[in-house]
Amino acid sequence: QTLHNKFHKVADKLNPENNNPKEGASILDDTPLAKEHCVCKWTSVCPENKASEIVASTNCETFNADVVFKMTHSLHSTMPIYALWALGIAGDGAGPNWRSFLLAATHTVADFLSKELMAKWPEIDFGIKMLMKHPVTGNPFLYINDHMHLAKTNVNTLENSSSKTSKRCLMYKKCYVNLRMIEIAWKATGGGTNQLQPTKLGDHCFHKGPRSRLDCPTAMVTLSGSTAKMIRAAVDDDTVNLHPYRNKKVFIPLINYIEKWDELIDITNGRHEKYRPDNGEAITSKLLSILQWFWRWKRNHDEGVRKGEKTEYNFFADQTWFGIQNLILGHVFMIQYYCIGLGWTIDPLALSTDPVEHHFGQSRQFVGGSTAGLTVQKMNQADAKSRLAKETDFDQVGNCRNAPEKGELPFQKRMQRF
């Protein structure tokens, strides 16, 4: 953006007596950021290293795949100069990120995984392109989707499958899979009343607005293990009426779908255990078993399409299906190549967009929740605040770990629970 409309603010910082800037004043302080501003942050996969630094930032008139590709390519080529091993880049499921991943990737995970491992899972296609090699060092570089954004996309798909105005209608074999079915089970077991509930579901989880569709906790509650247990209890209880569904077995695919996502999030959020050489094979088997379940669904759907019994809208959109494969196979690659192959210990939470999300979250707080008045000075202050929060994040406890039976409880931040 041009600076002529900001010159008066810079002039206010000048001392009229000696025409010298006041202490700490800089012409860059009041430089406004463009409406579209792209930021790349570096963070370490090492659990002991809590660093989170901006390594690239640019204003752009339009955020598109070309901007993402150029920034990624420049970082991939430059970071080894500073003795940093660039392992990969994580992004959300936005269209520009997805298209840039497809544009840049040149290798599949099959080029790096052992044939013995792939032979154990013949139903899975390992041929998805999601890697490239450094032109000088030859090290692999991974493009991976953020698990939180992908979870929100899946919940939105469930919502669209419940809408009469949407073509999307998920079906596992002959059973529907949608958000309306979760709401029916929730209300049939006392949801929406003053009774004590076994889940944290609420009306906001089913009657969504712009904010609730972007809210991660809402998506996590919908795809949680407690939600699957609630539906299973309703199916097993003969006194519970799940009208208009007479055959309760149609809820089984929905239960399995939620359980698979709950297990996947528990693995990829890194709060339960880190990826290590001693547990790498076990975690790999869990991840590939989840992907195998999705592939069986995919092949059953394709067979139904060939027979004319189903349409392309009875399964996930291509972008969402790519994201599911990319997320699971990306974590499998990191475990097999770095943990088992090189003996590293990896924090899977580093394979997410949390550092950038925290950065922009802090930035918007400085300008009242908007980005219209964000300047360079405010962005730098917000980044310092987000980096401090990252570096002091030494004692997080996830919701899949039990509280200690003896001793004092560890320091708990807001919105944390055991």
Short mmCIF file of C-alpha atoms in Angstrom, two decimals:
data_model
loop_
_atom_site.label_atom_id
_atom_site.label_comp_id
_atom_site.label_asym_id
_atom_site.label_seq_id
_atom_site.Cartn_x
_atom_site.Cartn_y
_atom_site.Cartn_z
CA GLN A 1 0.00 0.00 0.00
CA THR A 2 1.10 3.58 -0.59
CA LEU A 3 2.40 5.60 2.34
CA HIS A 4 1.09 9.08 1.53
CA ASN A 5 -1.91 8.69 3.80
CA LYS A 6 0.37 7.71 6.68
CA PHE A 7 2.94 10.54 6.39
CA HIS A 8 1.14 12.69 8.95
CA LYS A 9 1.62 9.99 11.61
CA VAL A 10 5.33 9.87 10.91
CA ALA A 11 5.52 13.67 11.08
CA ASP A 12 3.94 13.63 14.51
CA LYS A 13 6.92 11.71 15.80
CA LEU A 14 9.40 14.35 14.64
CA ASN A 15 10.70 16.93 17.11
CA PRO A 16 9.94 20.40 15.68
CA GLU A 17 12.98 21.96 17.42
CA ASN A 18 15.80 19.95 15.89
CA ASN A 19 13.92 18.08 13.16
CA ASN A 20 15.27 14.76 14.46
CA PRO A 21 13.10 11.74 15.10
CA LYS A 22 12.17 10.98 18.63
CA GLU A 23 13.84 8.06 20.33
CA GLY A 24 12.56 4.76 18.99
CA ALA A 25 10.70 6.32 16.05
CA SER A 26 11.02 4.65 12.67
CA ILE A 27 9.38 5.34 9.34
CA LEU A 28 8.63 1.61 9.11
CA ASP A 29 6.65 1.60 12.36
CA ASP A 30 3.55 3.04 10.71
CA THR A 31 3.89 1.24 7.40
CA PRO A 32 0.52 -0.47 6.94
CA LEU A 33 0.28 -4.07 5.89
CA ALA A 34 -1.69 -4.96 2.81
CA LYS A 35 -5.10 -6.55 3.12
CA GLU A 36 -3.51 -9.82 1.98
CA HIS A 37 -0.38 -10.54 3.96
CA CYS A 38 1.44 -13.90 3.83
CA VAL A 39 3.70 -15.04 6.68
CA CYS A 40 5.87 -18.15 6.98
CA LYS A 41 7.23 -19.11 10.40
CA TRP A 42 9.91 -21.64 11.25
CA THR A 43 9.50 -23.98 14.16
CA SER A 44 11.50 -27.02 15.25
CA VAL A 45 10.24 -30.60 15.27
CA CYS A 46 12.45 -31.23 18.31
CA PRO A 47 10.23 -31.38 21.44
CA GLU A 48 12.82 -29.49 23.52
CA ASN A 49 13.12 -26.59 21.08
CA LYS A 50 10.20 -24.15 21.40
CA ALA A 51 11.48 -21.61 18.86
CA SER A 52 9.02 -19.98 16.48
CA GLU A 53 10.52 -17.34 14.18
CA ILE A 54 9.28 -15.49 11.11
CA VAL A 55 11.43 -16.48 8.13
CA ALA A 56 9.37 -14.93 5.33
CA SER A 57 6.73 -12.23 5.09
CA THR A 58 5.25 -10.38 2.17
CA ASN A 59 2.38 -8.14 1.14
CA CYS A 60 0.44 -9.38 -1.87
CA GLU A 61 -2.44 -7.97 -3.84
CA THR A 62 -4.03 -11.42 -4.16
CA PHE A 63 -3.12 -14.50 -2.18
CA ASN A 64 -2.77 -17.34 -4.68
CA ALA A 65 -0.83 -20.53 -5.35
CA ASP A 66 1.96 -18.62 -7.12
CA VAL A 67 2.75 -16.60 -3.96
CA VAL A 68 2.86 -19.74 -1.81
CA PHE A 69 5.00 -21.63 -4.33
CA LYS A 70 7.58 -18.84 -4.67
CA MET A 71 7.91 -18.34 -0.90
CA THR A 72 8.19 -22.07 -0.27
CA HIS A 73 10.76 -22.57 -3.02
CA SER A 74 12.87 -19.66 -1.75
CA LEU A 75 12.83 -20.93 1.84
CA HIS A 76 13.58 -24.48 0.75
CA SER A 77 16.67 -23.28 -1.10
CA THR A 78 17.83 -20.72 1.47
CA MET A 79 17.42 -22.28 4.92
CA PRO A 80 20.26 -24.85 4.54
CA ILE A 81 22.63 -21.90 4.16
CA TYR A 82 21.85 -21.04 7.78
CA ALA A 83 22.46 -24.63 8.93
CA LEU A 84 18.74 -25.36 9.18
CA TRP A 85 17.43 -28.63 7.78
CA ALA A 86 14.12 -27.81 6.11
CA LEU A 87 11.92 -30.87 6.60
CA GLY A 88 8.68 -29.57 5.15
CA ILE A 89 5.91 -27.00 5.20
CA ALA A 90 2.46 -27.23 6.79
CA GLY A 91 -0.54 -25.31 5.52
CA ASP A 92 -4.30 -25.31 5.88
CA GLY A 93 -6.71 -26.60 3.26
CA ALA A 94 -7.15 -23.28 1.46
CA GLY A 95 -7.27 -23.52 -2.32
CA PRO A 96 -3.96 -21.68 -2.94
CA ASN A 97 -2.10 -23.96 -0.51
CA TRP A 98 -3.60 -27.11 -2.02
CA ARG A 99 -2.78 -26.04 -5.60
CA SER A 100 0.76 -24.99 -4.65
CA PHE A 101 1.33 -28.39 -3.00
CA LEU A 102 0.22 -30.16 -6.19
CA LEU A 103 2.37 -27.83 -8.29
CA ALA A 104 5.58 -28.26 -6.29
CA ALA A 105 5.48 -31.94 -5.29
CA THR A 106 7.57 -34.22 -7.49
CA HIS A 107 7.90 -37.40 -5.41
CA THR A 108 5.56 -39.78 -3.61
CA VAL A 109 5.99 -41.35 -0.18
CA ALA A 110 6.47 -44.66 -2.01
CA ASP A 111 9.87 -43.36 -3.13
CA PHE A 112 11.03 -43.22 0.50
CA LEU A 113 9.13 -45.96 2.35
CA SER A 114 10.28 -49.56 2.48
CA LYS A 115 8.66 -52.11 0.18
CA GLU A 116 8.07 -54.39 3.17
CA LEU A 117 5.93 -51.76 4.88
CA MET A 118 3.86 -51.02 1.77
CA ALA A 119 3.37 -54.74 1.12
CA LYS A 120 1.63 -55.07 4.51
CA TRP A 121 -1.02 -52.55 3.41
CA PRO A 122 -1.93 -53.50 -0.18
CA GLU A 123 -5.28 -51.68 -0.06
CA ILE A 124 -3.59 -48.29 0.38
CA ASP A 125 -2.33 -46.26 -2.57
CA PHE A 126 1.04 -44.76 -1.61
CA GLY A 127 1.37 -42.98 -4.96
CA ILE A 128 0.16 -39.53 -3.87
CA LYS A 129 2.70 -36.80 -4.71
CA MET A 130 3.54 -34.76 -1.61
CA LEU A 131 7.36 -34.49 -1.51
CA MET A 132 10.23 -32.92 -3.37
CA LYS A 133 14.02 -33.20 -3.08
CA HIS A 134 16.41 -30.36 -2.34
CA PRO A 135 18.35 -29.62 -5.56
CA VAL A 136 21.72 -29.61 -3.73
CA THR A 137 21.46 -31.72 -0.57
CA GLY A 138 18.92 -34.21 -1.94
CA ASN A 139 16.99 -34.15 1.35
CA PRO A 140 13.22 -34.75 1.08
CA PHE A 141 10.87 -31.84 1.65
CA LEU A 142 7.31 -32.59 2.77
CA TYR A 143 4.08 -30.74 2.02
CA ILE A 144 1.49 -31.55 4.69
CA ASN A 145 -2.00 -30.40 5.68
CA ASP A 146 -2.80 -29.05 9.13
CA HIS A 147 -4.87 -31.56 11.10
CA MET A 148 -7.09 -28.98 12.82
CA HIS A 149 -8.15 -27.29 9.58
CA LEU A 150 -8.78 -30.67 7.99
CA ALA A 151 -10.98 -31.68 10.94
CA LYS A 152 -13.05 -28.51 10.46
CA THR A 153 -13.36 -29.31 6.76
CA ASN A 154 -14.68 -32.78 7.60
CA VAL A 155 -17.26 -31.36 10.02
CA ASN A 156 -18.36 -28.89 7.34
CA THR A 157 -18.73 -31.84 4.96
CA LEU A 158 -20.98 -33.54 7.52
CA GLU A 159 -23.02 -30.34 7.75
CA ASN A 160 -23.37 -30.08 3.97
CA SER A 161 -24.48 -33.71 3.86
CA SER A 162 -27.38 -32.74 6.14
CA SER A 163 -28.50 -29.81 3.99
CA LYS A 164 -31.19 -30.17 1.35
CA THR A 165 -29.61 -27.36 -0.66
CA SER A 166 -26.22 -29.10 -0.93
CA LYS A 167 -25.30 -31.79 -3.44
CA ARG A 168 -22.84 -33.37 -0.99
CA CYS A 169 -24.33 -36.43 0.72
CA LEU A 170 -21.82 -38.77 2.34
CA MET A 171 -22.77 -42.44 2.22
CA TYR A 172 -20.85 -45.44 3.54
CA LYS A 173 -22.25 -48.32 1.47
CA LYS A 174 -26.00 -47.71 1.92
CA CYS A 175 -25.78 -45.75 5.19
CA TYR A 176 -25.85 -41.97 5.44
CA VAL A 177 -23.10 -40.15 7.34
CA ASN A 178 -24.06 -36.60 8.31
CA LEU A 179 -24.34 -34.07 11.13
CA ARG A 180 -28.11 -34.41 11.41
CA MET A 181 -27.70 -38.01 12.61
CA ILE A 182 -25.41 -36.84 15.42
CA GLU A 183 -28.01 -34.26 16.46
CA ILE A 184 -30.76 -36.90 16.47
CA ALA A 185 -28.73 -39.13 18.79
CA TRP A 186 -27.81 -36.16 20.98
CA LYS A 187 -31.43 -35.08 21.46
CA ALA A 188 -32.60 -38.67 21.96
CA THR A 189 -30.16 -39.04 24.89
CA GLY A 190 -31.21 -35.82 26.63
CA GLY A 191 -29.35 -33.22 24.61
CA GLY A 192 -30.74 -29.69 24.65
CA THR A 193 -32.20 -30.15 28.13
CA ASN A 194 -31.02 -29.38 31.64
CA GLN A 195 -29.86 -32.96 32.14
CA LEU A 196 -26.18 -33.68 32.77
CA GLN A 197 -24.64 -34.57 29.41
CA PRO A 198 -21.85 -37.09 28.64
CA THR A 199 -20.53 -34.81 25.87
CA LYS A 200 -19.84 -31.11 25.32
CA LEU A 201 -22.15 -30.90 22.34
CA GLY A 202 -24.54 -27.97 22.11
CA ASP A 203 -26.89 -26.26 19.69
CA HIS A 204 -23.94 -24.30 18.29
CA CYS A 205 -22.48 -27.60 17.02
CA PHE A 206 -25.48 -28.24 14.76
CA HIS A 207 -26.92 -24.82 13.89
CA LYS A 208 -23.74 -23.24 12.64
CA GLY A 209 -22.81 -19.70 11.76
CA PRO A 210 -19.68 -18.16 10.21
CA ARG A 211 -17.83 -18.24 13.53
CA SER A 212 -18.76 -21.77 14.64
CA ARG A 213 -17.70 -23.18 11.27
CA LEU A 214 -14.19 -21.82 11.91
CA ASP A 215 -14.05 -22.81 15.57
CA CYS A 216 -11.61 -25.66 16.28
CA PRO A 217 -13.05 -26.66 19.71
CA THR A 218 -16.49 -27.08 18.12
CA ALA A 219 -15.06 -29.38 15.45
CA MET A 220 -13.08 -31.36 18.03
CA VAL A 221 -16.19 -31.88 20.19
CA THR A 222 -18.14 -33.14 17.17
CA LEU A 223 -15.41 -35.65 16.23
CA SER A 224 -14.55 -36.68 19.79
CA GLY A 225 -14.61 -40.13 21.33
CA SER A 226 -17.34 -39.06 23.77
CA THR A 227 -19.63 -38.28 20.83
CA ALA A 228 -19.04 -41.75 19.37
CA LYS A 229 -19.76 -43.35 22.76
CA MET A 230 -22.98 -41.34 23.07
CA ILE A 231 -24.24 -42.54 19.67
CA ARG A 232 -23.21 -46.13 20.38
CA ALA A 233 -25.05 -46.04 23.71
CA ALA A 234 -28.18 -44.77 21.93
CA VAL A 235 -27.92 -47.57 19.37
CA ASP A 236 -27.49 -50.27 22.03
CA ASP A 237 -30.31 -48.96 24.23
CA ASP A 238 -33.66 -50.39 23.10
CA THR A 239 -35.56 -47.66 24.95
CA VAL A 240 -33.98 -44.86 22.88
CA ASN A 241 -35.91 -43.92 19.73
CA LEU A 242 -33.76 -42.53 16.89
CA HIS A 243 -36.65 -41.36 14.71
CA PRO A 244 -36.88 -41.35 11.68
CA TYR A 245 -34.33 -44.21 11.53
CA ARG A 246 -35.98 -47.54 12.40
CA ASN A 247 -32.86 -49.61 11.84
CA LYS A 248 -30.28 -48.32 14.30
CA LYS A 249 -27.46 -50.15 12.54
CA VAL A 250 -27.32 -47.33 9.98
CA PHE A 251 -25.49 -45.32 12.66
CA ILE A 252 -22.57 -47.78 12.81
CA PRO A 253 -20.58 -46.22 9.89
CA LEU A 254 -21.02 -42.78 11.50
CA ILE A 255 -19.69 -44.13 14.80
CA ASN A 256 -16.69 -45.71 13.07
CA TYR A 257 -16.01 -42.49 11.17
CA ILE A 258 -15.97 -40.40 14.37
CA GLU A 259 -13.80 -42.96 16.18
CA LYS A 260 -11.25 -42.96 13.35
CA TRP A 261 -11.04 -39.17 13.43
CA ASP A 262 -10.77 -39.09 17.23
CA GLU A 263 -7.86 -41.54 17.13
CA LEU A 264 -6.19 -39.64 14.29
CA ILE A 265 -6.36 -36.32 16.15
CA ASP A 266 -5.04 -37.92 19.35
CA ILE A 267 -1.99 -39.11 17.39
CA THR A 268 -1.28 -36.01 15.32
CA ASN A 269 -1.76 -33.43 18.08
CA GLY A 270 1.28 -34.83 19.87
CA ARG A 271 -0.17 -34.46 23.35
CA HIS A 272 -0.30 -38.20 24.04
CA GLU A 273 3.23 -39.17 23.01
CA LYS A 274 5.99 -37.94 20.73
CA TYR A 275 7.24 -39.87 17.72
CA ARG A 276 10.28 -41.90 18.78
CA PRO A 277 12.25 -44.84 17.34
CA ASP A 278 10.80 -47.21 19.96
CA ASN A 279 7.12 -46.40 19.28
CA GLY A 280 7.38 -45.51 15.58
CA GLU A 281 6.20 -48.86 14.21
CA ALA A 282 3.18 -49.00 16.53
CA ILE A 283 2.06 -45.46 15.60
CA THR A 284 2.62 -46.21 11.91
CA SER A 285 0.31 -49.24 12.15
CA LYS A 286 -2.39 -47.14 13.82
CA LEU A 287 -2.18 -44.42 11.17
CA LEU A 288 -2.23 -46.84 8.23
CA SER A 289 -5.16 -48.79 9.70
CA ILE A 290 -7.14 -45.53 9.77
CA LEU A 291 -6.19 -44.77 6.16
CA GLN A 292 -7.06 -48.33 5.14
CA TRP A 293 -10.57 -47.83 6.51
CA PHE A 294 -10.98 -44.68 4.39
CA TRP A 295 -9.62 -46.48 1.31
CA ARG A 296 -12.17 -49.29 1.73
CA TRP A 297 -14.85 -46.61 1.84
CA LYS A 298 -13.38 -44.99 -1.27
CA ARG A 299 -13.28 -48.24 -3.28
CA ASN A 300 -16.83 -49.15 -2.27
CA HIS A 301 -17.97 -45.71 -3.40
CA ASP A 302 -16.15 -46.00 -6.75
CA GLU A 303 -17.78 -49.38 -7.33
CA GLY A 304 -21.19 -47.83 -6.63
CA VAL A 305 -20.48 -45.02 -9.10
CA ARG A 306 -19.55 -47.55 -11.82
CA LYS A 307 -22.79 -49.41 -11.23
CA GLY A 308 -24.79 -46.19 -11.30
CA GLU A 309 -25.94 -46.63 -7.70
CA LYS A 310 -24.07 -43.57 -6.37
CA THR A 311 -22.80 -40.20 -7.53
CA GLU A 312 -19.52 -38.37 -7.01
CA TYR A 313 -21.19 -36.37 -4.23
CA ASN A 314 -21.61 -39.44 -1.99
CA PHE A 315 -17.93 -39.18 -1.01
CA PHE A 316 -15.56 -36.42 0.02
CA ALA A 317 -14.57 -33.67 -2.39
CA ASP A 318 -11.25 -34.25 -4.16
CA GLN A 319 -9.51 -31.58 -2.09
CA THR A 320 -10.74 -33.09 1.20
CA TRP A 321 -9.81 -36.63 0.14
CA PHE A 322 -6.35 -35.43 -0.86
CA GLY A 323 -6.01 -33.77 2.55
CA ILE A 324 -6.90 -36.96 4.44
CA GLN A 325 -4.33 -39.00 2.52
CA ASN A 326 -1.75 -36.23 2.75
CA LEU A 327 -2.11 -35.85 6.52
CA ILE A 328 -1.82 -39.55 7.36
CA LEU A 329 0.90 -40.44 4.85
CA GLY A 330 2.85 -37.30 5.81
CA HIS A 331 3.04 -38.39 9.44
CA VAL A 332 3.91 -41.95 8.38
CA PHE A 333 6.77 -40.60 6.26
CA MET A 334 8.13 -38.49 9.13
CA ILE A 335 8.10 -41.49 11.47
CA GLN A 336 9.67 -43.93 9.03
CA TYR A 337 12.30 -41.62 7.54
CA TYR A 338 13.40 -39.57 10.54
CA CYS A 339 12.42 -41.50 13.68
CA ILE A 340 13.10 -45.07 12.59
CA GLY A 341 15.64 -44.25 9.88
CA LEU A 342 17.68 -41.54 11.64
CA GLY A 343 16.76 -42.11 15.29
CA TRP A 344 15.13 -38.72 15.85
CA THR A 345 12.42 -37.77 18.32
CA ILE A 346 9.75 -35.58 16.72
CA ASP A 347 6.95 -33.48 18.14
CA PRO A 348 4.02 -34.07 15.74
CA LEU A 349 2.37 -30.83 16.84
CA ALA A 350 5.16 -29.01 14.98
CA LEU A 351 3.63 -30.36 11.74
CA SER A 352 0.78 -27.88 12.01
CA THR A 353 0.04 -24.21 11.36
CA ASP A 354 -0.30 -23.34 15.06
CA PRO A 355 2.70 -20.91 15.11
CA VAL A 356 1.20 -18.84 12.28
CA GLU A 357 -2.31 -19.06 13.75
CA HIS A 358 -1.03 -17.76 17.10
CA HIS A 359 0.88 -14.98 15.32
CA PHE A 360 -2.17 -13.65 13.48
CA GLY A 361 -4.38 -14.21 16.51
CA GLN A 362 -2.13 -11.93 18.55
CA SER A 363 -1.88 -9.45 15.66
CA ARG A 364 -5.64 -9.06 15.39
CA GLN A 365 -5.89 -8.41 19.13
CA PHE A 366 -3.78 -5.28 18.65
CA VAL A 367 -6.32 -3.82 16.21
CA GLY A 368 -9.58 -4.95 17.78
CA GLY A 369 -10.01 -8.21 15.89
CA SER A 370 -9.44 -6.76 12.43
CA THR A 371 -6.44 -6.53 10.11
CA ALA A 372 -7.38 -3.21 8.51
CA GLY A 373 -5.22 -1.09 10.85
CA LEU A 374 -2.30 -3.50 11.26
CA THR A 375 1.12 -1.89 10.87
CA VAL A 376 4.67 -3.26 10.89
CA GLN A 377 5.22 -2.13 14.49
CA LYS A 378 2.06 -3.83 15.74
CA MET A 379 2.86 -7.00 13.83
CA ASN A 380 6.35 -7.16 15.38
CA GLN A 381 4.91 -6.66 18.85
CA ALA A 382 2.31 -9.36 18.24
CA ASP A 383 4.97 -11.75 16.99
CA ALA A 384 7.08 -11.17 20.10
CA LYS A 385 4.04 -11.99 22.22
CA SER A 386 3.24 -15.17 20.28
CA ARG A 387 6.90 -16.31 20.43
CA LEU A 388 6.95 -15.81 24.19
CA ALA A 389 3.80 -17.92 24.54
CA LYS A 390 5.44 -20.64 22.44
CA GLU A 391 8.68 -20.64 24.42
CA THR A 392 6.89 -20.85 27.78
CA ASP A 393 4.64 -23.66 26.58
CA PHE A 394 6.69 -26.24 28.47
CA ASP A 395 4.06 -28.16 30.41
CA GLN A 396 1.06 -28.74 28.20
CA VAL A 397 -1.16 -31.67 29.06
CA GLY A 398 -3.55 -32.98 26.45
CA ASN A 399 -7.05 -34.33 26.88
CA CYS A 400 -5.88 -37.89 26.18
CA ARG A 401 -3.54 -38.15 29.18
CA ASN A 402 -4.74 -39.03 32.67
CA ALA A 403 -4.14 -36.76 35.63
CA PRO A 404 -1.38 -37.90 38.02
CA GLU A 405 -2.65 -39.83 41.02
CA LYS A 406 -0.09 -38.38 43.41
CA GLY A 407 1.81 -35.13 43.66
CA GLU A 408 0.94 -31.61 42.62
CA LEU A 409 -0.87 -30.93 39.40
CA PRO A 410 1.24 -29.25 36.68
CA PHE A 411 0.67 -25.64 35.69
CA GLN A 412 -2.54 -25.39 33.68
CA LYS A 413 -3.31 -22.65 31.19
CA ARG A 414 -6.76 -21.44 30.27
CA MET A 415 -8.92 -23.89 28.32
CA GLN A 416 -6.67 -26.83 29.25
CA ARG A 417 -8.00 -29.99 30.76
CA PHE A 418 -6.75 -33.47 31.55
#
